[in-house]
CSV table of C-alpha atoms in Angstrom, one decimal:
chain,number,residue,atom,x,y,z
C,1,UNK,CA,-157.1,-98.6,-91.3
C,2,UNK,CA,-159.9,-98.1,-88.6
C,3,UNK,CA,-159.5,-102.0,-87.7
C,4,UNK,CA,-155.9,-101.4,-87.3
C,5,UNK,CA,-156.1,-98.6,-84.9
C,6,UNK,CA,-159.0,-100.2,-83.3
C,7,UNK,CA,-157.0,-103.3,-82.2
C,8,UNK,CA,-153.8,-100.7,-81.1
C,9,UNK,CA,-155.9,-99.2,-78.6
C,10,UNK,CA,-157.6,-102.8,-77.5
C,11,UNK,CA,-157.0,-103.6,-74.4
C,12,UNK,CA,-154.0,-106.3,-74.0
C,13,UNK,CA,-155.1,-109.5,-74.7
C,14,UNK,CA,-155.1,-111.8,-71.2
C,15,UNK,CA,-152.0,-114.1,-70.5
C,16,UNK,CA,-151.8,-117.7,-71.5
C,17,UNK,CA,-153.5,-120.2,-69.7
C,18,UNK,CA,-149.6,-121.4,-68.4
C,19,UNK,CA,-148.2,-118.0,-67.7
C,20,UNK,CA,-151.6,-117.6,-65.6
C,21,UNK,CA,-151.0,-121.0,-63.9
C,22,UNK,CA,-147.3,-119.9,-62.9
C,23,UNK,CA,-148.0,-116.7,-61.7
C,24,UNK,CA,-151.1,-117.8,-59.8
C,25,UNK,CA,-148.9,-120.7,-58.3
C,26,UNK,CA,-145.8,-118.2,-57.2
C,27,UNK,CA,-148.0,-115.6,-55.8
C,28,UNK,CA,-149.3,-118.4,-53.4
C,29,UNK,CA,-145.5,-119.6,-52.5
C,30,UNK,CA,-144.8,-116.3,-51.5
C,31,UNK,CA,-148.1,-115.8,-49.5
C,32,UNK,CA,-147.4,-119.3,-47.6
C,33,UNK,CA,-143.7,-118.3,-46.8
C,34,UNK,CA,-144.8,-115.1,-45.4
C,35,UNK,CA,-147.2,-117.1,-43.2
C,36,UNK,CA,-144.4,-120.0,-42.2
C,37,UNK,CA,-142.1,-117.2,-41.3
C,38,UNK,CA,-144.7,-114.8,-39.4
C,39,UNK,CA,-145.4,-117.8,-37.6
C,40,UNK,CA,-142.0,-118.9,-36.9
C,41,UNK,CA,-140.6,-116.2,-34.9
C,42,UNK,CA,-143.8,-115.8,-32.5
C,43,UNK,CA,-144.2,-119.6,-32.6
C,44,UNK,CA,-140.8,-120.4,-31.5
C,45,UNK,CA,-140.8,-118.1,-28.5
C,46,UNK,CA,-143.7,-119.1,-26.9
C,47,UNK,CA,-142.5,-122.8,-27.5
C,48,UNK,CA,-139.3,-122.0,-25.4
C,49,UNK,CA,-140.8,-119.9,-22.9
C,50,UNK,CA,-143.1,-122.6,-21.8
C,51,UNK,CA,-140.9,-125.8,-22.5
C,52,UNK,CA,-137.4,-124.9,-21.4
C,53,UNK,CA,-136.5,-126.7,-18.2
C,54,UNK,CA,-134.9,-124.1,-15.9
C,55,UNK,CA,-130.9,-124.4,-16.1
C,56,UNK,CA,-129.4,-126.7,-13.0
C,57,UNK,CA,-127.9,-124.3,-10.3
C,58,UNK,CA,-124.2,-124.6,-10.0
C,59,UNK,CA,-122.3,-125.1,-7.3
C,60,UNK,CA,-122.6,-122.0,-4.5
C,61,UNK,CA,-119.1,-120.4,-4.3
C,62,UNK,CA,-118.2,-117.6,-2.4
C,63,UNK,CA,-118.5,-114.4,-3.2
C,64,UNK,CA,-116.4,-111.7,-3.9
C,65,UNK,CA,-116.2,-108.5,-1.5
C,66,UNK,CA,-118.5,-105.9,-3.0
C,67,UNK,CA,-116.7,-103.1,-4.5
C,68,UNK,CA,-115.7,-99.8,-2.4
C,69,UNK,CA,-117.9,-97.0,-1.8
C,70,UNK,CA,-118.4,-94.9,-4.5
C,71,UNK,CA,-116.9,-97.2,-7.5
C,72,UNK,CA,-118.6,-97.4,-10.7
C,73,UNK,CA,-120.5,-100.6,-12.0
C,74,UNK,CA,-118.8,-102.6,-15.3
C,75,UNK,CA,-121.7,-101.4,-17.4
C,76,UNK,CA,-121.3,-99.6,-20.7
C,77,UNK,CA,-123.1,-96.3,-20.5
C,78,UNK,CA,-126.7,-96.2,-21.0
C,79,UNK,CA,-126.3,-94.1,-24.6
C,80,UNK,CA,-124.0,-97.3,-25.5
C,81,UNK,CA,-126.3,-99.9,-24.3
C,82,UNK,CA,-128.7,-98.6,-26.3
C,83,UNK,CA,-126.9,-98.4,-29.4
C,84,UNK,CA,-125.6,-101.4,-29.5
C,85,UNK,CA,-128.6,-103.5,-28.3
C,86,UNK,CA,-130.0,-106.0,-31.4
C,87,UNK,CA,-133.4,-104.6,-33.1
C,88,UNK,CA,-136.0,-106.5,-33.4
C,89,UNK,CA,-136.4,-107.4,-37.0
C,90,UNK,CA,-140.2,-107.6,-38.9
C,91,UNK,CA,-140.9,-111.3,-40.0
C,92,UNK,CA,-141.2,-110.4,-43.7
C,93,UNK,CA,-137.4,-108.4,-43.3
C,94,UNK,CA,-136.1,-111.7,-41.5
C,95,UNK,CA,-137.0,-114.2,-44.6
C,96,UNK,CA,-135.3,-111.7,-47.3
C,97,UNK,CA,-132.6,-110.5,-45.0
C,98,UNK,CA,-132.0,-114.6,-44.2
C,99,UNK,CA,-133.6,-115.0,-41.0
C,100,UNK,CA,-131.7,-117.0,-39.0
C,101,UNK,CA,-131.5,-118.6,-35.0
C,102,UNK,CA,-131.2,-116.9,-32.0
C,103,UNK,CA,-127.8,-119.3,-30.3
C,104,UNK,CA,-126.4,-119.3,-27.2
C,105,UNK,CA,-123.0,-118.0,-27.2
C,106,UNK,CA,-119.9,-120.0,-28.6
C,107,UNK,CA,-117.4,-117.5,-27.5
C,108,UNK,CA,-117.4,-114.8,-24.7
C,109,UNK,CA,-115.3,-112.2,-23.5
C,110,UNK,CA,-115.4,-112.3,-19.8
C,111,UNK,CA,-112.6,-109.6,-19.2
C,112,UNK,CA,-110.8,-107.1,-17.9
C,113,UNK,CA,-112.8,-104.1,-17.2
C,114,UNK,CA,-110.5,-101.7,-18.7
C,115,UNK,CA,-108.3,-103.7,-20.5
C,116,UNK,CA,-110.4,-102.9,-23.9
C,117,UNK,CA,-112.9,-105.3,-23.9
C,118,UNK,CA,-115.3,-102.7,-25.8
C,119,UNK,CA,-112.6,-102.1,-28.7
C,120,UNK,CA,-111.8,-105.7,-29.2
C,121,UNK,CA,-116.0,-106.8,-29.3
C,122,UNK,CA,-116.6,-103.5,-32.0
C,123,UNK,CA,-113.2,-104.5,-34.2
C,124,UNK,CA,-114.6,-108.3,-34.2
C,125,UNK,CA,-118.1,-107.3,-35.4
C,126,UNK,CA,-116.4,-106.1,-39.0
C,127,UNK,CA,-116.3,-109.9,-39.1
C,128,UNK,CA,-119.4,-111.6,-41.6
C,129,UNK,CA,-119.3,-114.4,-39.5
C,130,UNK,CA,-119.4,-113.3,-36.0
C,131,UNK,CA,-122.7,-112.1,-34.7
C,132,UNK,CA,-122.5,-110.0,-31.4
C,133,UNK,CA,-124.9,-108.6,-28.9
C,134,UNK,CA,-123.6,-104.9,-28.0
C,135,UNK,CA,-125.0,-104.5,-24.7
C,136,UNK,CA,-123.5,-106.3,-22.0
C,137,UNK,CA,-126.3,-109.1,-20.8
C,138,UNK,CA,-124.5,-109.8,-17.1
C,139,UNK,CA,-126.2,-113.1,-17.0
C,140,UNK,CA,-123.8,-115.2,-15.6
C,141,UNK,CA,-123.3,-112.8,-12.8
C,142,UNK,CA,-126.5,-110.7,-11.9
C,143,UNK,CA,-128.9,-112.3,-14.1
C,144,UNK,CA,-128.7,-116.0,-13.8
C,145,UNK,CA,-131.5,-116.6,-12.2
C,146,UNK,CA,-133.7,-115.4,-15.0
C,147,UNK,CA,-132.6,-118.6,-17.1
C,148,UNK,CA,-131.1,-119.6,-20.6
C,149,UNK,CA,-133.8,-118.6,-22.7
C,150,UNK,CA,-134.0,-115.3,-20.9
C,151,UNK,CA,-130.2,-115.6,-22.0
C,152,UNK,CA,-131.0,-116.6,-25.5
C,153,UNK,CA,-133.2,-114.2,-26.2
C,154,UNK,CA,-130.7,-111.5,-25.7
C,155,UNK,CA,-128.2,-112.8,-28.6
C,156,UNK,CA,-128.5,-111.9,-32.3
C,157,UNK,CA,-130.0,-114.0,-35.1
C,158,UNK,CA,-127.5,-116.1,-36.6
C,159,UNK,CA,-126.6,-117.7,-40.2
C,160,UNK,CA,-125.4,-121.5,-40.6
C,161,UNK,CA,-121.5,-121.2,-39.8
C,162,UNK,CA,-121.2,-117.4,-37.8
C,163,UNK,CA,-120.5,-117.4,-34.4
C,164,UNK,CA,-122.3,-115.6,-31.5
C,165,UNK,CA,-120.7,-113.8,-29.4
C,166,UNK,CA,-121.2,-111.5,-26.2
C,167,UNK,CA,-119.1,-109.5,-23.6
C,168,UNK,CA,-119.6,-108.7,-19.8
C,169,UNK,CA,-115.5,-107.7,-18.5
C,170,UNK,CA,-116.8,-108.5,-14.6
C,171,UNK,CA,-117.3,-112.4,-15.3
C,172,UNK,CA,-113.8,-112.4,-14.8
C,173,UNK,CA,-113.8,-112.0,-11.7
C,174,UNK,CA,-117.3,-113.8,-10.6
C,175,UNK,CA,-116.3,-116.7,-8.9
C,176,UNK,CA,-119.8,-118.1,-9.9
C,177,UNK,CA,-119.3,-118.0,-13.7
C,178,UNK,CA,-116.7,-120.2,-14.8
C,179,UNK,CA,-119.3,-123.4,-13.4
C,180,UNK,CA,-122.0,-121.5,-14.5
C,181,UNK,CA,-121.0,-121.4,-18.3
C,182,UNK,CA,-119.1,-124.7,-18.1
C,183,UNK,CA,-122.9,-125.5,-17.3
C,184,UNK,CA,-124.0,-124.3,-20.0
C,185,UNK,CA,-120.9,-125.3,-22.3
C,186,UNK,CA,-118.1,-126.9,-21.8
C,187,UNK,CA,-117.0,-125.8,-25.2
C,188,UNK,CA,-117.6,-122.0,-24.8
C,189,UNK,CA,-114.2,-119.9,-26.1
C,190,UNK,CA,-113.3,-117.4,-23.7
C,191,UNK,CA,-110.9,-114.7,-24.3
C,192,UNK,CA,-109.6,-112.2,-21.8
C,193,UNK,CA,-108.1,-109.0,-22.6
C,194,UNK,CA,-105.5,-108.2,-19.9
C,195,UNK,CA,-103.8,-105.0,-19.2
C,196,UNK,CA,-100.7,-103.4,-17.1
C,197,UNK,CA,-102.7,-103.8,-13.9
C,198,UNK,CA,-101.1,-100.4,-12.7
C,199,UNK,CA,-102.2,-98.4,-15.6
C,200,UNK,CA,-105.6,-100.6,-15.5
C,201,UNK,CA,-106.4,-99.5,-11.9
C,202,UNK,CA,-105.4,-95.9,-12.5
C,203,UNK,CA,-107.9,-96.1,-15.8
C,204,UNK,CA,-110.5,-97.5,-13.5
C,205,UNK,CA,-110.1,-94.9,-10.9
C,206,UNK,CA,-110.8,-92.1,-13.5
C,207,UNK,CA,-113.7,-94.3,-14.9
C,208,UNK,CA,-114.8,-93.5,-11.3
C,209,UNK,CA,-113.9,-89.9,-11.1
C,210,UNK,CA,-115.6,-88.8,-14.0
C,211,UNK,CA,-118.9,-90.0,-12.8
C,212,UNK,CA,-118.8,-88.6,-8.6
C,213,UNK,CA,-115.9,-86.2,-8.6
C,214,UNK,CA,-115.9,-86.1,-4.5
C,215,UNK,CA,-114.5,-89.6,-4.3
C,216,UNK,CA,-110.8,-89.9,-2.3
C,217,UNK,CA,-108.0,-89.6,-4.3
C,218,UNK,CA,-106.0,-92.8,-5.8
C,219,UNK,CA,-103.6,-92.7,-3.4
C,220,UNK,CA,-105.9,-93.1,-0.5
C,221,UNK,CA,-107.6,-95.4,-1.7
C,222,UNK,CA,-104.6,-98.1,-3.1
C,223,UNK,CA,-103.2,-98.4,1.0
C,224,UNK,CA,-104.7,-99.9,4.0
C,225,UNK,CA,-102.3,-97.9,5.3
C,226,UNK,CA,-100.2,-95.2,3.8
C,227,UNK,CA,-96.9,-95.1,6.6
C,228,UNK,CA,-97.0,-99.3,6.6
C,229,UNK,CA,-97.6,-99.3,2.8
C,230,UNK,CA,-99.6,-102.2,2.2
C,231,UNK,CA,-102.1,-102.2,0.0
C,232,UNK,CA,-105.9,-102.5,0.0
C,233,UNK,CA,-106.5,-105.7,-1.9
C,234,UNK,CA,-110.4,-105.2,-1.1
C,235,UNK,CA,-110.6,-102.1,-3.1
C,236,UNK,CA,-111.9,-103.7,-6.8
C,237,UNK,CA,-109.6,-101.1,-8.5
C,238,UNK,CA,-106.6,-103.2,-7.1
C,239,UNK,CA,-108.4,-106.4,-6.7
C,240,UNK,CA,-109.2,-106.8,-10.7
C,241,UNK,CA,-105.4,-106.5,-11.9
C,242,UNK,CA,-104.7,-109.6,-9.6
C,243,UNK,CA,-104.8,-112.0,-12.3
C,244,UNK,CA,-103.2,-115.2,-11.5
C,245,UNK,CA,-105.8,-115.1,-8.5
C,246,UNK,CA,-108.7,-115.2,-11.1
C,247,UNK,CA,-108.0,-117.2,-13.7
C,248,UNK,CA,-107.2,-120.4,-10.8
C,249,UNK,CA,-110.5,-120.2,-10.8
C,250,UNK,CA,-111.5,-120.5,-14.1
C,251,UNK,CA,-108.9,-123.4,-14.9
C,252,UNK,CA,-110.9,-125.6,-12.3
C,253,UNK,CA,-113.6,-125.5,-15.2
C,254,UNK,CA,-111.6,-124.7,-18.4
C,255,UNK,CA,-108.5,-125.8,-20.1
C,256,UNK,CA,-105.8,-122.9,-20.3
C,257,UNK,CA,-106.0,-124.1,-24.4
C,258,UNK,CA,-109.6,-123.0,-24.5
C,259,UNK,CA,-109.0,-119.2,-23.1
C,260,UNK,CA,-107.2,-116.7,-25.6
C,261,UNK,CA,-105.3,-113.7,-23.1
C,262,UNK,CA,-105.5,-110.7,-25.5
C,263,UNK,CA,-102.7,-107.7,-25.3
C,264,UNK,CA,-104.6,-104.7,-24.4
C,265,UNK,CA,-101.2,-102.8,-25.1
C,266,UNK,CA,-100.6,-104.6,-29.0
C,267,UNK,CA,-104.5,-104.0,-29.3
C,268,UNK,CA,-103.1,-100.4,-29.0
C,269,UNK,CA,-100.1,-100.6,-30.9
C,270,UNK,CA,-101.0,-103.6,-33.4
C,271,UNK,CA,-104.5,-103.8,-33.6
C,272,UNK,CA,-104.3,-105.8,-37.4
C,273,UNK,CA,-101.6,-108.4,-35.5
C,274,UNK,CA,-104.2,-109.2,-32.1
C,275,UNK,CA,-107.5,-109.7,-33.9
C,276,UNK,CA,-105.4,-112.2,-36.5
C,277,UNK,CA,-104.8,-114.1,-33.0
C,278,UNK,CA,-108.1,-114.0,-32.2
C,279,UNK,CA,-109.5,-114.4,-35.3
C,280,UNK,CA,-107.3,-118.3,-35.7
C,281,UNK,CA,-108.6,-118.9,-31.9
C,282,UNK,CA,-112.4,-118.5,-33.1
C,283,UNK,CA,-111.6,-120.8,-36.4
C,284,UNK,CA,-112.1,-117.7,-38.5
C,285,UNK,CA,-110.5,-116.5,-41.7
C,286,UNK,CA,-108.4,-113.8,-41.4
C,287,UNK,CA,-110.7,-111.0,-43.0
C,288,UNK,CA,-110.1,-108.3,-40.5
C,289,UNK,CA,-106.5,-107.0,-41.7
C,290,UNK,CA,-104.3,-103.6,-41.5
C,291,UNK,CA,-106.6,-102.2,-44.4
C,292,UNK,CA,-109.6,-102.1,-41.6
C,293,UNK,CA,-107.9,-99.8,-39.5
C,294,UNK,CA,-106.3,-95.8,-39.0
C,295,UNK,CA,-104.3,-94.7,-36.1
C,296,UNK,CA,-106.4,-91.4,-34.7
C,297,UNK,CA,-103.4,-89.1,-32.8
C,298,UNK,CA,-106.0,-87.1,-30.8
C,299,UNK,CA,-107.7,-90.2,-29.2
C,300,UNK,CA,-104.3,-92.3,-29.1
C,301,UNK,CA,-106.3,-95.3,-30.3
C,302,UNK,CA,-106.4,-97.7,-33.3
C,303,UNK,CA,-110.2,-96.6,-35.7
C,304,UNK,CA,-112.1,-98.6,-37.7
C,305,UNK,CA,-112.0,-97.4,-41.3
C,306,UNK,CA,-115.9,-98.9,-41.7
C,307,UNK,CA,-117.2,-100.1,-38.8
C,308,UNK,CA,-119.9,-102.6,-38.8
C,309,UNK,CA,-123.5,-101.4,-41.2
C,310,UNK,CA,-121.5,-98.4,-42.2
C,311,UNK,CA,-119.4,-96.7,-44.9
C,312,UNK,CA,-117.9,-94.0,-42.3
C,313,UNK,CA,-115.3,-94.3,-40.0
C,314,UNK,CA,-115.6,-95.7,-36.5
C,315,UNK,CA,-114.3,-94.5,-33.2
C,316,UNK,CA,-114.7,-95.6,-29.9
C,317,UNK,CA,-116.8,-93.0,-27.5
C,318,UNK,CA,-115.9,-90.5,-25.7
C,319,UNK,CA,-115.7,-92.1,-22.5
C,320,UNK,CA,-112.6,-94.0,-24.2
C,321,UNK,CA,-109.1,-92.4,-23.9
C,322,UNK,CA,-110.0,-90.0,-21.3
C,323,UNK,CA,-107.0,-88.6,-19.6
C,324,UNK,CA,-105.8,-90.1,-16.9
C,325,UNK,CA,-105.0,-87.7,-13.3
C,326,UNK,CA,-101.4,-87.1,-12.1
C,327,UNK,CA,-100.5,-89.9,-9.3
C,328,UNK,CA,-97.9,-89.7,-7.0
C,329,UNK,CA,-95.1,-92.0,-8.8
C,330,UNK,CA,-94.1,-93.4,-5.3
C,331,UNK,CA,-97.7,-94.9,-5.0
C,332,UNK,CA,-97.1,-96.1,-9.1
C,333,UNK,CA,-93.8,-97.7,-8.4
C,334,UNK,CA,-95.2,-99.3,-4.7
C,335,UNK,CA,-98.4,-101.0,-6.8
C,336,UNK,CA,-95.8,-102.1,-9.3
C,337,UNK,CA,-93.5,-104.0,-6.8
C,338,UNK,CA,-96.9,-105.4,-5.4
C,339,UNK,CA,-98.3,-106.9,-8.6
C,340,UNK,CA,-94.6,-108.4,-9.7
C,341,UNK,CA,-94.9,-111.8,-8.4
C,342,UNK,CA,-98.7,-112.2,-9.5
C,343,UNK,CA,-97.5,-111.0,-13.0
C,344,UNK,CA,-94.7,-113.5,-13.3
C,345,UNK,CA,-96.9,-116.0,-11.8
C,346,UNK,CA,-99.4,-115.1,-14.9
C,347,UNK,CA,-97.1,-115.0,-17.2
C,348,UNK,CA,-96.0,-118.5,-16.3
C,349,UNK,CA,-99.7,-119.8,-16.1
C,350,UNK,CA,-100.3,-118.5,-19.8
C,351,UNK,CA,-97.3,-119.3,-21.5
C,352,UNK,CA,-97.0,-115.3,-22.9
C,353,UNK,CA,-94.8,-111.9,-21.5
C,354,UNK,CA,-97.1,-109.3,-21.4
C,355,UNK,CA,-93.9,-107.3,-20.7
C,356,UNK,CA,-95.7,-105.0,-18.1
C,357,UNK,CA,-92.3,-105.6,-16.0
């Protein structure tokens, strides 16, 4: 009886000779991945920061008249910026969580600023297989000179088959950037949201007014003159919502098949129907569908039901769907006359009736 309870209370005998083997021989797999992936990341960078040849300088264009006193950048407020900007992830989180590459982008939204841009980038990221910086880099515009691995080093880690995307609304209207990513790609996807122009420069000019109240008011600022009527093409407001003028120059460097023009109004009204569009133009399968999406009456806007790394529901920020000031519907009626030939001119240059007419 004593022997018995003697060997219950033994200590466990050791493993076999094999299991010891195996276990020795696993715990040193894992030890040399951890080092091949520790070394990977910091490896990597310091091989393109010292071997990437700088990018060759495109062609100078012209540039485009600086915007109006007291306008307001493109930028996404700094709050935003920050909360969309990629983390840097922790080699050992990278290996489990799949690691990935850092890509240049295959597909960027270049436009409009206030066209909705910002809701079309967050409904797109629901997407597994698209991979999008938040922040809005500006390299093709402001930042060129910094380079492509600058560039690169922006974009979010990336699995075998997703896509990576970005979004800065003022390439649009950079004459320097439809060279300067055909330089970098000729296969980049671009897609354009596009917007009434009226109702766009009206949003733009409250855009404006919520951040320096003392500005003139939007009727001043749409004439040259008020008694002639003609309008002040130089103020960016205006300027933007010229489209046919634009996108000339980005068909000296892209096939019209290559650009998508997204509704900003059925991005609004059909939000399920528009990112279907988008999703066949990126060679996607349709994932994002009705299901993803509730109409929320206070804001006026489509709502993600989940959006991306989240169980909740998703709205865009308050600076979205602010209310727009009272304009003098003489000045509203006078912009729409003005923009009715570029419109039809559009329309005929992308095949599509945005029926802002």
């Amino acid at each position: 009886m004593g022997q018995r309870l003697n060997r219950c209370l033994d200590v466990p005998v050791a493993l076999p000779p094999l299991r010891r083997r195996l276990l020795l021989l696993f715990i040193m797999l894992f030890l040399w991945l951890y080092m091949f992936y520790s070394c990977a990341g910091s490896c990597a960078g310091l091989a393109t920061r010292g071997s990437s040849a700088p990018p060759r300088a495109a062609p100078p264009l012209p540039q485009l008249q600086p915007p109006a006193p007291g306008e307001a950048g493109e930028e996404s407020s700094l709050e935003e910026q920050r909360a969309a900007a990629p983390d840097a992830a922790s080699p050992i989180s990278s290996f489990f969580n799949g690691s990935g590459t850092k890509r240049l982008p295959q597909a960027i939204i270049i436009g409009v600023k206030k066209g909705g841009t910002r809701a079309l980038l967050e409904f797109l990221r629901v997407h597994p297989d698209v991979r999008a910086v938040g922040a809005e880099p500006h390299f093709f515009d402001r930042n060129y000179e910094r380079g492509l691995a600058w560039y690169r080093d922006l974009m979010p880690r990336t699995l075998e088959g997703q896509i990576t995307m970005e979004k800065t609304p003022s390439y649009f209207v950079t004459k320097e950037a439809p060279a300067r990513i055909s330089s970098m790609s000729k296969g980049t996807k671009l897609i354009v949201v596009v917007r009434d122009p009226v109702t766009r420069a009206i949003s733009d000019y409250t855009q404006t007014l919520s951040k320096k109240p003392d500005i003139p008011t939007f009727e001043s600022l749409t004439f040259k003159n008020r008694t002639t009527g003609l309008i002040d093409t130089s103020w960016s407001a205006i300027q933007i919502g010229i489209y046919a003028k634009h996108l000339e120059n980005w068909l000296l460097y892209f096939p019209i098949g290559q650009i998508l023009f997204v509704s900003g109004e059925r991005l609004i009204s059909d939000p399920a129907g528009e990112l279907g569009r988008v999703q066949d133009f990126l060679g996607l399968k349709r994932i994002i569908t009705d299901k993803h999406f509730y109409f929320n009456k206070t804001k006026g806007f489509p709502c993600l039901k989940k959006a991306e790394g989240s169980s909740k529901p998703h709205c865009l920020g308050k600076t979205k769907g602010r209310t727009h000031p009272d304009i003098d519907q003489e000045v509203v009626q006078r912009l729409r006359d003005f923009y009715r030939p570029f419109n039809m001119k559009f329309y005929q240059m992308t095949g599509q009736d945005f029926g802002w007419d």
